[in-house]
């Protein structure tokens, strides 16, 4: 049969076949490019080991002392974000710090410069009480001088925002003399001058400088006040505030350092004298009454003293009533005594009941300051609100105007009410 012609020495298949090198069966190598020997691959580089970073050291949490020291800055929002978080985490675990933080936050809210009085008139007392509770003062203010210290501070806080026009606001001072009410017109600055000159009686008793100087007139509060008002041809201005305030601070400092026994030192009021402890109470009472007058003149609210201080003032007035009644009797303004009573012997008595804050009960000897009050010889009873009794003793209301609950001897009741009003003066 005829087929494709082949060259005898041709070793390749023609198209359609696979080219092979002739050779022994099974020993031929494929010449397919896919099966061709490949050059050796270079070795794969080994990755260098990267050292792991050392862990950051963990800071220990702040101590209790550090966190407590940050409470003030936290209350003022002055801490960093980390400090704020640490403090707030601590407050969830520490009750004392949480209470302190609340107090500080409340105090920060009260420090708004435009409304220091409207929010908390007694803020100074609260702050002082809190401070003294943590660390007692090395030289504490005597208990009997504390009402004066508080009332002068409250009045000074009322005055701090007064402008020139308010210092010249008219104020009418009122008191009761003999059988009728009296009054005197002055200004806010004139009232502060009046307080300063009468406080000068205590300064004299303590050997301090008299605010009226060497030309101070003899006599009591009225003569000193009139001298102060008439000594200058010009009205008293706001400049009186600084010497009045400095004198008050000096009086409190002096008695605080004086030690025991100073409370019995006599203070001369002209026609009578008071122990220093009672004189400080009397000055606290007048400071409050005239602060009330000033606040009323400028149409500003003013709160009464705290209960314990008010009780001390009422107690002083009640203790002075027998002497005031005897003085009115000598002037022919009260009914004569019903009988002579030896000093220390029981005599006719009126029971005075004061209601409300600072209240209590007092037995008043009617026939003699030296007589001993006796429940068995009580002939009358009076009941009064504490603030109204103070208004009566300050001469702001007349005895006939006082809302009094009364029972018993009407003559004795009238005499005691008028004696209470006679405690007032310019």
CSV table of C-alpha atoms in Angstrom, one decimal:
chain,number,residue,atom,x,y,z
A,1,UNK,CA,0.0,0.0,0.0
A,2,UNK,CA,1.2,3.5,-0.7
A,3,UNK,CA,1.7,5.8,2.5
A,4,UNK,CA,3.5,9.0,3.3
A,5,UNK,CA,7.0,9.0,2.1
A,6,UNK,CA,9.6,9.0,5.0
A,7,UNK,CA,13.2,9.8,4.9
A,8,UNK,CA,15.2,6.9,6.1
A,9,UNK,CA,17.1,9.1,8.6
A,10,UNK,CA,14.1,11.2,9.7
A,11,UNK,CA,13.6,10.6,13.5
A,12,UNK,CA,10.5,12.8,14.0
A,13,UNK,CA,6.9,12.2,13.5
A,14,UNK,CA,5.1,14.4,11.1
A,15,UNK,CA,2.4,16.8,12.1
A,16,UNK,CA,-0.1,15.3,14.5
A,17,UNK,CA,2.6,13.2,16.3
A,18,UNK,CA,4.9,13.8,19.2
A,19,UNK,CA,8.6,14.4,18.6
A,20,UNK,CA,10.8,11.9,20.4
A,21,UNK,CA,14.4,11.3,20.2
A,22,UNK,CA,14.9,7.8,18.8
A,23,UNK,CA,16.4,5.4,21.3
A,24,UNK,CA,15.6,2.4,23.2
A,25,UNK,CA,12.0,1.8,24.2
A,26,UNK,CA,11.2,3.5,27.6
A,27,UNK,CA,14.4,5.5,27.7
A,28,UNK,CA,13.5,8.4,25.6
A,29,UNK,CA,13.2,11.8,27.3
A,30,UNK,CA,10.2,14.0,26.6
A,31,UNK,CA,11.0,17.3,24.9
A,32,UNK,CA,7.7,18.9,25.9
A,33,UNK,CA,8.5,22.4,27.2
A,34,UNK,CA,6.1,21.8,30.2
A,35,UNK,CA,8.2,18.8,31.2
A,36,UNK,CA,11.5,20.4,30.5
A,37,UNK,CA,14.0,20.4,33.4
A,38,UNK,CA,13.6,23.6,35.5
A,39,UNK,CA,16.5,25.5,37.0
A,40,UNK,CA,16.8,25.2,40.8
A,41,UNK,CA,14.9,27.7,42.8
A,42,UNK,CA,16.9,30.0,45.1
A,43,UNK,CA,16.3,29.3,48.8
A,44,UNK,CA,13.4,31.2,50.4
A,45,UNK,CA,14.7,34.0,52.6
A,46,UNK,CA,14.0,33.3,56.3
A,47,UNK,CA,12.1,36.2,58.0
A,48,UNK,CA,14.0,37.9,60.7
A,49,UNK,CA,12.3,37.5,64.2
A,50,UNK,CA,10.9,40.8,65.5
A,51,UNK,CA,11.2,41.2,69.2
A,52,UNK,CA,7.9,41.8,71.0
A,53,UNK,CA,7.6,45.2,72.8
A,54,UNK,CA,7.7,45.2,76.6
A,55,UNK,CA,4.3,45.9,78.2
A,56,UNK,CA,3.8,49.4,79.5
A,57,UNK,CA,4.0,49.5,83.3
A,58,UNK,CA,0.6,50.0,84.9
A,59,UNK,CA,0.5,53.0,87.2
A,60,UNK,CA,-0.9,52.3,90.7
A,61,UNK,CA,-4.3,53.9,91.4
A,62,UNK,CA,-4.1,57.3,93.3
A,63,UNK,CA,-4.2,57.0,97.0
A,64,UNK,CA,-7.2,58.1,99.2
A,65,UNK,CA,-5.2,61.1,100.4
A,66,UNK,CA,-4.5,62.2,96.8
A,67,UNK,CA,-8.1,61.8,95.7
A,68,UNK,CA,-9.4,63.6,98.7
A,69,UNK,CA,-7.0,66.5,98.0
A,70,UNK,CA,-8.6,66.8,94.5
A,71,UNK,CA,-12.1,67.2,95.7
A,72,UNK,CA,-11.9,71.0,95.7
A,73,UNK,CA,-10.6,71.1,92.2
A,74,UNK,CA,-13.2,68.5,91.1
A,75,UNK,CA,-16.0,70.7,92.6
A,76,UNK,CA,-14.7,73.6,90.6
A,77,UNK,CA,-14.5,71.5,87.4
A,78,UNK,CA,-10.8,72.2,87.3
A,79,UNK,CA,-9.5,68.5,87.1
A,80,UNK,CA,-8.2,66.8,84.0
A,81,UNK,CA,-10.3,64.1,82.4
A,82,UNK,CA,-8.2,61.4,84.0
A,83,UNK,CA,-8.4,63.0,87.5
A,84,UNK,CA,-12.1,63.6,87.1
A,85,UNK,CA,-12.6,59.9,86.3
A,86,UNK,CA,-10.4,58.8,89.2
A,87,UNK,CA,-12.3,61.0,91.6
A,88,UNK,CA,-15.7,60.0,90.5
A,89,UNK,CA,-14.8,56.3,90.7
A,90,UNK,CA,-13.5,56.9,94.2
A,91,UNK,CA,-16.7,58.7,95.2
A,92,UNK,CA,-18.7,55.5,94.5
A,93,UNK,CA,-16.7,53.6,97.0
A,94,UNK,CA,-15.9,56.2,99.8
A,95,UNK,CA,-18.9,57.6,101.7
A,96,UNK,CA,-17.0,60.3,103.6
A,97,UNK,CA,-15.5,61.7,100.4
A,98,UNK,CA,-18.9,61.6,98.7
A,99,UNK,CA,-20.4,63.7,101.4
A,100,UNK,CA,-17.6,66.1,101.3
A,101,UNK,CA,-17.9,66.4,97.5
A,102,UNK,CA,-21.6,67.2,97.8
A,103,UNK,CA,-20.9,69.9,100.4
A,104,UNK,CA,-18.2,71.4,98.1
A,105,UNK,CA,-20.4,71.3,95.1
A,106,UNK,CA,-23.2,73.1,97.1
A,107,UNK,CA,-20.7,75.7,98.3
A,108,UNK,CA,-19.5,76.3,94.7
A,109,UNK,CA,-23.1,77.0,93.7
A,110,UNK,CA,-23.4,79.6,96.4
A,111,UNK,CA,-20.3,81.5,95.3
A,112,UNK,CA,-22.1,83.2,92.4
A,113,UNK,CA,-21.0,86.8,92.7
A,114,UNK,CA,-24.4,88.3,91.8
A,115,UNK,CA,-26.4,86.6,94.5
A,116,UNK,CA,-24.3,86.0,97.6
A,117,UNK,CA,-27.0,87.0,100.1
A,118,UNK,CA,-30.2,85.8,98.5
A,119,UNK,CA,-29.1,82.1,98.5
A,120,UNK,CA,-27.6,81.6,102.0
A,121,UNK,CA,-27.4,84.6,104.4
A,122,UNK,CA,-25.8,82.3,107.0
A,123,UNK,CA,-23.2,80.8,104.6
A,124,UNK,CA,-20.3,82.3,106.7
A,125,UNK,CA,-21.6,80.6,109.8
A,126,UNK,CA,-22.0,77.3,108.0
A,127,UNK,CA,-18.5,77.5,106.6
A,128,UNK,CA,-17.0,78.5,110.0
A,129,UNK,CA,-18.9,75.7,111.8
A,130,UNK,CA,-17.7,73.2,109.2
A,131,UNK,CA,-14.1,74.3,109.6
A,132,UNK,CA,-14.2,74.4,113.4
A,133,UNK,CA,-15.7,70.9,113.4
A,134,UNK,CA,-12.7,69.6,111.5
A,135,UNK,CA,-10.0,71.4,113.4
A,136,UNK,CA,-11.0,73.4,116.6
A,137,UNK,CA,-9.7,76.9,116.7
A,138,UNK,CA,-6.6,77.4,118.9
A,139,UNK,CA,-8.2,80.5,120.4
A,140,UNK,CA,-12.0,80.0,120.3
A,141,UNK,CA,-14.5,82.8,120.6
A,142,UNK,CA,-16.2,82.8,124.0
A,143,UNK,CA,-19.8,81.5,123.9
A,144,UNK,CA,-21.2,84.8,125.2
A,145,UNK,CA,-19.4,86.8,122.4
A,146,UNK,CA,-20.5,84.5,119.6
A,147,UNK,CA,-23.9,86.2,119.0
A,148,UNK,CA,-22.1,89.6,118.6
A,149,UNK,CA,-19.6,88.1,116.3
A,150,UNK,CA,-22.4,86.5,114.2
A,151,UNK,CA,-24.7,89.5,114.1
A,152,UNK,CA,-21.9,92.0,113.1
A,153,UNK,CA,-20.8,89.6,110.3
A,154,UNK,CA,-24.4,89.3,109.0
A,155,UNK,CA,-24.8,93.1,109.0
A,156,UNK,CA,-21.5,93.5,107.3
A,157,UNK,CA,-22.6,91.0,104.6
A,158,UNK,CA,-25.8,93.1,104.0
A,159,UNK,CA,-23.7,96.2,103.6
A,160,UNK,CA,-21.1,94.8,101.2
A,161,UNK,CA,-23.0,95.5,98.0
A,162,UNK,CA,-24.4,98.9,99.0
A,163,UNK,CA,-23.7,101.7,96.5
A,164,UNK,CA,-23.2,105.4,97.6
A,165,UNK,CA,-26.9,106.1,97.2
A,166,UNK,CA,-28.0,103.3,99.5
A,167,UNK,CA,-25.6,104.5,102.2
A,168,UNK,CA,-27.6,107.7,102.3
A,169,UNK,CA,-31.0,106.0,102.4
A,170,UNK,CA,-33.1,107.5,105.2
A,171,UNK,CA,-33.6,105.2,108.2
A,172,UNK,CA,-35.8,106.0,111.2
A,173,UNK,CA,-34.6,104.7,114.5
A,174,UNK,CA,-37.4,104.0,117.1
A,175,UNK,CA,-37.5,103.6,120.8
A,176,UNK,CA,-39.9,103.9,123.8
A,177,UNK,CA,-39.3,106.6,126.4
A,178,UNK,CA,-41.5,107.2,129.5
A,179,UNK,CA,-45.0,106.7,128.2
A,180,UNK,CA,-44.6,107.2,124.4
A,181,UNK,CA,-42.7,106.2,121.4
A,182,UNK,CA,-39.8,108.3,120.1
A,183,UNK,CA,-37.9,108.3,116.8
A,184,UNK,CA,-34.9,109.8,115.1
A,185,UNK,CA,-34.2,110.1,111.4
A,186,UNK,CA,-30.7,109.3,110.1
A,187,UNK,CA,-29.1,107.4,107.2
A,188,UNK,CA,-27.7,103.9,106.7
A,189,UNK,CA,-24.2,105.4,107.3
A,190,UNK,CA,-25.5,107.2,110.4
A,191,UNK,CA,-26.8,103.9,111.9
A,192,UNK,CA,-23.4,102.3,111.5
A,193,UNK,CA,-21.8,105.3,113.1
A,194,UNK,CA,-24.3,104.9,116.0
A,195,UNK,CA,-23.4,101.2,116.4
A,196,UNK,CA,-19.7,102.0,116.3
A,197,UNK,CA,-19.9,104.7,119.0
A,198,UNK,CA,-21.9,102.6,121.4
A,199,UNK,CA,-19.6,99.6,120.8
A,200,UNK,CA,-16.9,102.0,122.0
A,201,UNK,CA,-18.2,101.6,125.5
A,202,UNK,CA,-17.0,98.0,125.5
A,203,UNK,CA,-13.7,99.2,123.9
A,204,UNK,CA,-13.3,101.6,126.8
A,205,UNK,CA,-13.9,98.8,129.4
A,206,UNK,CA,-11.2,96.7,127.7
A,207,UNK,CA,-8.7,99.5,127.6
A,208,UNK,CA,-8.9,99.9,123.8
A,209,UNK,CA,-9.0,103.1,121.7
A,210,UNK,CA,-12.3,105.0,121.9
A,211,UNK,CA,-13.7,105.5,118.3
A,212,UNK,CA,-14.6,109.1,119.3
A,213,UNK,CA,-11.0,109.9,120.3
A,214,UNK,CA,-9.9,111.9,123.3
A,215,UNK,CA,-12.9,114.3,122.9
A,216,UNK,CA,-15.5,111.6,123.6
A,217,UNK,CA,-18.2,113.1,125.9
A,218,UNK,CA,-19.1,111.5,129.2
A,219,UNK,CA,-22.4,109.7,129.4
A,220,UNK,CA,-24.1,106.8,127.8
A,221,UNK,CA,-25.1,105.8,124.3
A,222,UNK,CA,-27.4,108.8,123.5
A,223,UNK,CA,-24.7,111.4,124.4
A,224,UNK,CA,-22.0,109.6,122.4
A,225,UNK,CA,-24.3,109.1,119.3
A,226,UNK,CA,-25.4,112.7,119.2
A,227,UNK,CA,-21.7,113.8,119.5
A,228,UNK,CA,-20.8,111.6,116.6
A,229,UNK,CA,-23.6,112.9,114.4
A,230,UNK,CA,-22.9,116.5,115.1
A,231,UNK,CA,-19.1,116.5,115.2
A,232,UNK,CA,-18.8,116.9,111.4
A,233,UNK,CA,-20.5,119.4,109.2
A,234,UNK,CA,-20.7,116.7,106.5
A,235,UNK,CA,-23.0,113.7,106.5
A,236,UNK,CA,-21.5,110.3,107.5
A,237,UNK,CA,-20.6,108.3,104.4
A,238,UNK,CA,-19.7,104.7,103.6
A,239,UNK,CA,-16.2,105.3,104.9
A,240,UNK,CA,-17.6,104.5,108.4
A,241,UNK,CA,-17.9,100.8,107.5
A,242,UNK,CA,-14.2,100.0,107.7
A,243,UNK,CA,-13.6,101.4,111.3
A,244,UNK,CA,-16.8,99.9,112.5
A,245,UNK,CA,-15.9,96.5,111.1
A,246,UNK,CA,-12.3,96.7,112.4
A,247,UNK,CA,-13.4,97.7,115.9
A,248,UNK,CA,-15.8,94.7,116.0
A,249,UNK,CA,-13.0,92.3,115.0
A,250,UNK,CA,-10.7,93.8,117.6
A,251,UNK,CA,-13.3,93.4,120.4
A,252,UNK,CA,-13.8,89.7,119.6
A,253,UNK,CA,-10.1,89.1,119.3
A,254,UNK,CA,-9.4,90.8,122.6
A,255,UNK,CA,-11.9,88.9,124.6
A,256,UNK,CA,-10.9,85.6,122.9
A,257,UNK,CA,-7.3,86.0,124.2
A,258,UNK,CA,-8.3,87.5,127.6
A,259,UNK,CA,-9.1,84.1,129.2
A,260,UNK,CA,-11.5,83.3,132.0
A,261,UNK,CA,-13.0,86.0,134.2
A,262,UNK,CA,-13.2,88.7,131.6
A,263,UNK,CA,-16.9,88.2,131.2
A,264,UNK,CA,-17.5,89.8,134.7
A,265,UNK,CA,-15.7,93.0,133.8
A,266,UNK,CA,-18.2,95.9,134.2
A,267,UNK,CA,-19.2,98.0,131.2
A,268,UNK,CA,-20.4,101.5,132.1
A,269,UNK,CA,-23.5,102.7,130.1
A,270,UNK,CA,-23.8,106.0,132.0
A,271,UNK,CA,-26.8,105.5,134.3
A,272,UNK,CA,-26.2,101.7,134.6
A,273,UNK,CA,-23.6,99.0,134.1
A,274,UNK,CA,-23.6,95.5,132.6
A,275,UNK,CA,-21.1,92.7,133.0
A,276,UNK,CA,-19.0,92.3,129.8
A,277,UNK,CA,-20.8,89.0,128.9
A,278,UNK,CA,-24.2,90.7,129.0
A,279,UNK,CA,-22.9,93.8,127.3
A,280,UNK,CA,-21.8,91.7,124.3
A,281,UNK,CA,-25.3,90.1,124.2
A,282,UNK,CA,-26.9,93.6,124.4
A,283,UNK,CA,-24.7,94.8,121.5
A,284,UNK,CA,-25.6,91.7,119.4
A,285,UNK,CA,-29.3,92.5,120.0
A,286,UNK,CA,-28.9,96.1,119.0
A,287,UNK,CA,-26.9,95.1,115.9
A,288,UNK,CA,-29.7,92.8,114.8
A,289,UNK,CA,-32.4,95.4,115.5
A,290,UNK,CA,-30.7,98.1,113.5
A,291,UNK,CA,-29.7,95.7,110.7
A,292,UNK,CA,-33.4,95.0,110.5
A,293,UNK,CA,-34.1,98.8,110.3
A,294,UNK,CA,-31.5,99.1,107.5
A,295,UNK,CA,-32.9,96.1,105.5
A,296,UNK,CA,-36.4,97.5,105.9
A,297,UNK,CA,-35.3,100.9,104.6
A,298,UNK,CA,-33.7,99.4,101.4
A,299,UNK,CA,-36.5,96.9,101.0
A,300,UNK,CA,-34.4,93.8,101.6
A,301,UNK,CA,-35.4,90.7,103.6
A,302,UNK,CA,-33.5,90.0,106.8
A,303,UNK,CA,-33.7,86.9,109.0
A,304,UNK,CA,-33.8,86.8,112.8
A,305,UNK,CA,-30.8,85.4,114.7
A,306,UNK,CA,-30.5,81.6,115.2
A,307,UNK,CA,-32.5,80.0,118.0
A,308,UNK,CA,-29.7,79.7,120.6
A,309,UNK,CA,-28.6,83.3,120.0
A,310,UNK,CA,-32.1,84.6,120.1
A,311,UNK,CA,-32.7,82.8,123.4
A,312,UNK,CA,-29.7,84.4,124.9
A,313,UNK,CA,-31.0,87.9,124.0
A,314,UNK,CA,-34.5,87.2,125.3
A,315,UNK,CA,-32.9,85.8,128.5
A,316,UNK,CA,-31.0,89.0,129.0
A,317,UNK,CA,-34.1,91.2,128.6
A,318,UNK,CA,-36.1,89.0,131.0
A,319,UNK,CA,-33.3,89.3,133.6
A,320,UNK,CA,-33.3,93.1,133.2
A,321,UNK,CA,-37.1,93.4,133.7
A,322,UNK,CA,-37.1,93.6,137.6
A,323,UNK,CA,-34.6,96.5,137.5
A,324,UNK,CA,-36.5,98.3,134.7
A,325,UNK,CA,-39.7,97.9,136.7
A,326,UNK,CA,-38.2,99.2,139.9
A,327,UNK,CA,-36.8,102.2,137.9
A,328,UNK,CA,-40.2,103.0,136.5
A,329,UNK,CA,-41.7,102.7,139.9
A,330,UNK,CA,-39.2,105.2,141.3
A,331,UNK,CA,-40.1,107.6,138.5
A,332,UNK,CA,-43.8,107.2,139.4
A,333,UNK,CA,-44.6,105.4,136.1
A,334,UNK,CA,-45.6,102.1,137.6
A,335,UNK,CA,-47.8,100.9,140.4
A,336,UNK,CA,-46.2,100.9,143.8
A,337,UNK,CA,-45.0,97.6,145.3
A,338,UNK,CA,-47.6,95.6,147.2
A,339,UNK,CA,-45.3,94.9,150.0
A,340,UNK,CA,-41.7,95.1,151.2
A,341,UNK,CA,-39.7,91.9,150.4
A,342,UNK,CA,-36.2,91.2,151.8
A,343,UNK,CA,-33.5,90.4,149.4
A,344,UNK,CA,-33.6,86.7,148.5
A,345,UNK,CA,-37.1,86.2,150.0
A,346,UNK,CA,-39.9,85.0,147.7
A,347,UNK,CA,-42.2,87.7,146.4
A,348,UNK,CA,-45.0,88.3,143.9
A,349,UNK,CA,-44.1,86.8,140.6
A,350,UNK,CA,-45.2,87.1,136.9
A,351,UNK,CA,-44.6,84.2,134.6
A,352,UNK,CA,-43.4,85.2,131.2
A,353,UNK,CA,-43.8,82.5,128.5
A,354,UNK,CA,-42.0,83.1,125.2
A,355,UNK,CA,-43.0,81.0,122.2
A,356,UNK,CA,-41.2,80.1,119.0
A,357,UNK,CA,-37.5,80.0,118.2
A,358,UNK,CA,-35.4,81.0,121.2
A,359,UNK,CA,-38.4,80.8,123.5
A,360,UNK,CA,-38.7,79.5,127.1
A,361,UNK,CA,-40.2,80.4,130.4
A,362,UNK,CA,-39.1,83.1,132.9
A,363,UNK,CA,-40.4,84.1,136.4
A,364,UNK,CA,-40.2,87.8,136.9
A,365,UNK,CA,-40.0,89.3,140.5
A,366,UNK,CA,-42.6,92.2,140.7
A,367,UNK,CA,-41.9,93.9,144.0
A,368,UNK,CA,-38.1,94.1,144.2
A,369,UNK,CA,-35.1,93.3,141.9
A,370,UNK,CA,-33.7,91.4,145.0
A,371,UNK,CA,-36.7,89.3,145.6
A,372,UNK,CA,-36.8,85.7,144.7
A,373,UNK,CA,-39.4,84.6,142.1
A,374,UNK,CA,-41.8,82.1,143.5
A,375,UNK,CA,-44.3,79.8,141.6
A,376,UNK,CA,-46.5,79.7,144.7
A,377,UNK,CA,-46.8,83.5,144.6
A,378,UNK,CA,-47.4,83.9,140.8
A,379,UNK,CA,-50.1,86.5,140.3
A,380,UNK,CA,-50.1,86.8,136.5
A,381,UNK,CA,-49.0,85.1,133.3
A,382,UNK,CA,-48.0,86.5,129.9
A,383,UNK,CA,-47.5,84.6,126.6
A,384,UNK,CA,-45.7,86.3,123.7
A,385,UNK,CA,-44.0,85.3,120.4
A,386,UNK,CA,-40.2,85.6,120.6
A,387,UNK,CA,-39.8,88.0,117.7
A,388,UNK,CA,-42.7,90.2,119.0
A,389,UNK,CA,-41.2,90.3,122.5
A,390,UNK,CA,-37.9,91.5,120.9
A,391,UNK,CA,-39.8,94.1,118.9
A,392,UNK,CA,-41.3,95.3,122.2
A,393,UNK,CA,-38.0,95.4,124.0
A,394,UNK,CA,-36.5,97.3,121.0
A,395,UNK,CA,-39.3,99.9,121.1
A,396,UNK,CA,-40.5,99.0,117.6
A,397,UNK,CA,-44.0,98.3,118.9
A,398,UNK,CA,-45.9,99.9,121.8
A,399,UNK,CA,-47.1,97.8,124.8
A,400,UNK,CA,-50.7,98.4,123.8
A,401,UNK,CA,-50.0,97.0,120.3
A,402,UNK,CA,-48.3,93.7,121.4
A,403,UNK,CA,-50.4,90.6,120.8
A,404,UNK,CA,-50.2,89.2,124.3
A,405,UNK,CA,-51.9,86.2,125.8
A,406,UNK,CA,-52.5,87.2,129.5
A,407,UNK,CA,-54.0,85.9,132.6
A,408,UNK,CA,-54.2,87.3,136.2
A,409,UNK,CA,-53.4,90.7,137.7
A,410,UNK,CA,-53.9,93.2,135.0
A,411,UNK,CA,-51.9,95.9,136.8
A,412,UNK,CA,-48.9,93.7,137.0
A,413,UNK,CA,-49.2,92.7,133.4
A,414,UNK,CA,-49.3,96.3,132.2
A,415,UNK,CA,-46.3,97.2,134.4
A,416,UNK,CA,-44.2,94.4,133.0
A,417,UNK,CA,-45.1,95.2,129.4
A,418,UNK,CA,-44.2,98.9,129.8
A,419,UNK,CA,-41.0,97.9,131.6
A,420,UNK,CA,-40.0,95.7,128.6
A,421,UNK,CA,-40.6,98.6,126.2
A,422,UNK,CA,-38.5,100.9,128.5
A,423,UNK,CA,-35.4,98.7,127.8
A,424,UNK,CA,-35.2,100.3,124.4
A,425,UNK,CA,-33.2,103.6,123.8
A,426,UNK,CA,-31.6,105.5,120.9
